[in-house]
Coordinates of C-alpha atoms and ligand atoms in Angstrom, one line a residue:
M1 CA 70.4 26.6 141.7
R2 CA 73.0 27.1 144.4
L3 CA 74.8 30.4 144.8
L4 CA 77.7 31.5 146.9
L5 CA 77.3 35.1 148.2
V6 CA 80.6 36.6 149.2
E7 CA 79.8 39.9 151.0
D8 CA 81.2 41.3 154.3
D9 CA 78.5 44.0 154.7
A10 CA 76.0 42.2 156.9
M11 CA 73.1 44.4 156.2
L12 CA 73.5 44.4 152.4
G13 CA 74.3 40.6 152.5
D14 CA 71.0 40.0 154.4
A15 CA 69.0 42.0 151.9
M16 CA 70.6 40.2 149.0
A17 CA 70.1 36.8 150.7
R18 CA 66.4 37.5 151.3
G19 CA 65.8 38.5 147.7
L20 CA 67.8 35.6 146.3
R21 CA 66.1 33.0 148.5
A22 CA 62.7 34.4 147.6
D23 CA 63.8 34.0 144.0
G24 CA 64.2 30.2 144.6
F25 CA 68.0 30.1 145.0
A26 CA 69.8 28.0 147.6
L27 CA 72.5 30.2 149.1
D28 CA 75.7 29.9 151.0
R29 CA 77.3 33.0 152.5
A30 CA 80.9 34.0 153.1
A31 CA 81.8 37.3 154.8
D32 CA 85.6 37.1 154.4
A33 CA 88.1 35.9 151.9
G34 CA 89.2 32.8 153.8
T35 CA 85.7 31.4 154.2
A36 CA 84.9 32.2 150.5
G37 CA 88.2 30.5 149.4
T38 CA 87.3 27.3 151.3
A39 CA 83.8 27.3 150.0
L40 CA 84.9 27.7 146.4
R41 CA 87.4 24.8 146.8
T42 CA 84.9 22.4 148.5
Q43 CA 81.5 23.1 147.0
A44 CA 80.2 23.3 143.4
Y45 CA 78.1 26.5 142.7
D46 CA 76.0 27.5 139.8
L47 CA 77.1 31.1 140.3
V48 CA 79.2 33.3 142.7
L49 CA 78.4 36.8 143.7
L50 CA 81.7 38.3 144.6
D51 CA 82.4 41.5 146.6
L52 CA 86.0 42.8 146.1
G53 CA 86.9 44.6 149.3
L54 CA 86.8 41.7 151.8
P55 CA 88.4 41.1 155.3
G56 CA 91.4 38.8 154.8
G57 CA 92.0 39.4 151.1
D58 CA 90.8 40.8 147.9
G59 CA 88.0 39.3 145.8
L60 CA 90.0 39.7 142.7
V61 CA 92.7 37.4 144.1
L62 CA 90.0 34.8 144.8
L63 CA 88.7 35.1 141.2
R64 CA 92.1 34.8 139.7
G65 CA 92.8 31.7 141.8
L66 CA 89.5 30.1 140.7
R67 CA 90.3 30.7 137.0
A68 CA 93.9 29.6 137.4
R69 CA 92.7 26.2 138.5
G70 CA 90.4 25.9 135.5
D71 CA 87.2 26.5 137.4
A72 CA 84.6 28.1 135.0
T73 CA 81.9 28.7 137.7
P74 CA 80.1 32.0 136.6
V75 CA 81.2 35.0 138.8
L76 CA 79.3 38.2 139.1
I77 CA 81.3 40.9 140.8
V78 CA 79.2 43.1 143.1
T79 CA 81.3 46.0 144.4
A80 CA 81.5 49.7 145.3
R81 CA 84.6 50.0 143.1
D82 CA 83.2 51.9 140.2
A83 CA 86.3 53.2 138.5
L84 CA 86.7 52.2 134.8
A85 CA 90.1 50.5 135.6
S86 CA 88.4 48.4 138.3
R87 CA 85.6 47.2 136.1
V88 CA 88.0 46.3 133.3
A89 CA 90.4 44.5 135.7
G90 CA 87.4 42.5 137.2
L91 CA 86.2 41.4 133.8
D92 CA 89.7 40.6 132.6
A93 CA 90.4 38.6 135.7
G94 CA 87.6 36.3 134.6
A95 CA 84.3 37.8 135.9
D96 CA 81.3 37.2 133.8
D97 CA 79.6 40.4 134.8
Y98 CA 80.2 43.4 137.0
L99 CA 77.6 45.3 139.0
V100 CA 78.4 48.5 140.9
K101 CA 76.8 49.3 144.3
P102 CA 74.3 50.6 145.1
F103 CA 72.0 48.5 142.9
E104 CA 68.4 47.4 142.8
L105 CA 67.7 43.7 143.6
E106 CA 65.7 43.5 140.4
E107 CA 68.8 44.3 138.3
L108 CA 70.9 41.8 140.3
A109 CA 68.3 39.1 139.6
A110 CA 68.2 39.9 135.9
R111 CA 72.0 39.9 135.6
I112 CA 72.1 36.5 137.4
R113 CA 69.6 35.1 134.9
A114 CA 71.6 36.6 132.0
V115 CA 74.9 35.1 133.2
L116 CA 73.4 31.7 133.9
R117 CA 71.8 31.7 130.4
R118 CA 75.1 32.5 128.7
H119 CA 76.9 30.0 130.8
A120 CA 74.5 27.3 129.8
G121 CA 74.9 28.3 126.1
R122 CA 71.3 29.4 125.8
G123 CA 69.9 32.5 124.1
A124 CA 66.3 32.1 125.0
P125 CA 65.2 33.4 128.4
R126 CA 62.7 30.5 128.9
L127 CA 63.7 26.9 129.5
Q128 CA 62.1 24.2 127.5
A129 CA 62.1 20.4 127.8
G130 CA 59.6 18.3 126.0
P131 CA 56.1 19.7 126.8
V132 CA 57.4 21.9 129.7
T133 CA 58.4 25.5 129.7
L134 CA 59.8 27.4 132.6
D135 CA 60.4 31.1 132.9
P136 CA 63.2 31.9 135.4
A137 CA 62.1 35.6 135.6
T138 CA 58.4 35.1 136.3
H139 CA 58.6 31.5 137.7
A140 CA 55.7 30.6 135.3
V141 CA 55.7 27.0 134.4
T142 CA 53.5 25.4 131.7
V143 CA 52.9 21.9 130.5
R144 CA 51.6 21.7 126.9
G145 CA 50.7 25.4 127.3
E146 CA 48.7 24.9 130.5
P147 CA 50.0 26.8 133.6
V148 CA 51.0 24.7 136.5
A149 CA 51.3 26.1 140.1
L150 CA 54.4 24.9 141.9
S151 CA 55.8 25.5 145.4
A152 CA 59.2 27.2 145.7
R153 CA 61.0 23.8 146.2
E154 CA 59.2 22.1 143.4
F155 CA 60.1 25.0 141.1
A156 CA 63.7 24.8 142.2
L157 CA 63.8 21.1 141.5
L158 CA 62.3 21.5 138.1
R159 CA 64.7 24.3 137.3
A160 CA 67.7 22.1 138.3
L161 CA 66.4 19.3 136.0
M162 CA 65.6 21.5 133.1
D163 CA 68.9 23.3 133.3
R164 CA 70.8 20.1 132.4
P165 CA 68.7 18.5 129.7
G166 CA 69.6 14.9 129.2
A167 CA 71.4 14.7 132.5
V168 CA 70.3 12.3 135.3
L169 CA 70.5 14.0 138.6
S170 CA 70.9 12.0 141.8
R171 CA 69.2 12.8 145.0
A172 CA 72.4 14.2 146.5
Q173 CA 72.8 16.5 143.4
L174 CA 69.3 17.7 143.7
E175 CA 69.7 18.3 147.4
E176 CA 72.7 20.4 146.7
K177 CA 70.7 22.6 144.4
L178 CA 67.9 23.0 146.9
Y179 CA 69.5 23.6 150.3
G180 CA 72.3 25.9 151.5
W181 CA 74.6 25.3 154.5
N182 CA 72.3 26.3 157.3
E183 CA 69.2 24.6 156.1
G184 CA 68.4 21.3 157.7
V185 CA 67.3 18.7 155.2
D186 CA 64.9 15.8 156.1
S187 CA 66.3 12.6 154.7
N188 CA 63.4 12.1 152.3
A189 CA 62.6 15.8 151.6
V190 CA 63.7 15.7 148.0
E191 CA 61.6 12.6 147.3
V192 CA 58.6 14.3 148.8
H193 CA 59.0 17.4 146.6
L194 CA 59.8 15.2 143.6
H195 CA 56.7 13.2 144.1
A196 CA 54.5 16.3 144.3
L197 CA 56.3 17.8 141.2
R198 CA 55.8 14.7 139.1
R199 CA 52.2 14.5 140.1
K200 CA 51.6 18.1 139.0
L201 CA 53.4 17.8 135.7
G202 CA 51.7 14.6 134.7
T203 CA 52.9 11.1 133.9
G204 CA 56.3 10.7 132.2
V205 CA 57.5 14.3 132.3
V206 CA 60.1 13.7 135.0
R207 CA 61.5 10.2 134.6
N208 CA 63.0 8.2 137.4
V209 CA 66.1 6.2 136.4
R210 CA 66.2 3.4 138.9
G211 CA 69.1 3.5 141.3
V212 CA 70.6 6.7 139.6
G213 CA 68.2 9.6 139.8
W214 CA 65.8 11.7 137.8
T215 CA 65.8 13.3 134.4
M216 CA 63.5 15.3 132.1
A217 CA 61.8 13.1 129.5
D218 CA 63.0 14.5 126.1
A219 CA 59.8 14.0 124.2
S220 CA 56.1 14.7 125.0
Ligands
LIG301 CA1 83.2 44.8 151.1

């Protein structure tokens, strides 16, 4: 899962980034409206955390622009503007949720999970594919009911695959879900993590489609 964090307060942004990375998200950061606008036009994100008061423009303008070009990327506004009129304006401009500062990282993480769930059209908090279950809140993964311990990267890979049941994801698509702008990627890093993940999950759980990519097998 790759997020864009739009926040001009460096200290708050650093704290949010630490928490989100620890939660397994790949993260790009923008500290002004111009950088955020460019990022939103050039990179696909699973979710955007959007501050409203930004150098160079207002977050609400960015959000309206995004929706005006038909982009349905989930947006969670995170702002100090707590007035009823601001909250209503944010939601009516196309935000999926609205969180007022100050907030606890735990609540931010839970709201992100809720927005991603709704966006994927899922009601259940756990992901399921064939014999595998994955809990985004606790990071618990089971295969046929047995717990499996995964590294952070392996978990992120599995989550990306389980989030799009039936889809075949290419190496480039998986890399995008795993690494933000400033993280160097070894050319074969994704293959290394995939190899370890497939070994831990057991034969046939993650299928390789030759020349295309990887997908979750639909039956156990
Ligand atoms: Ca701000």
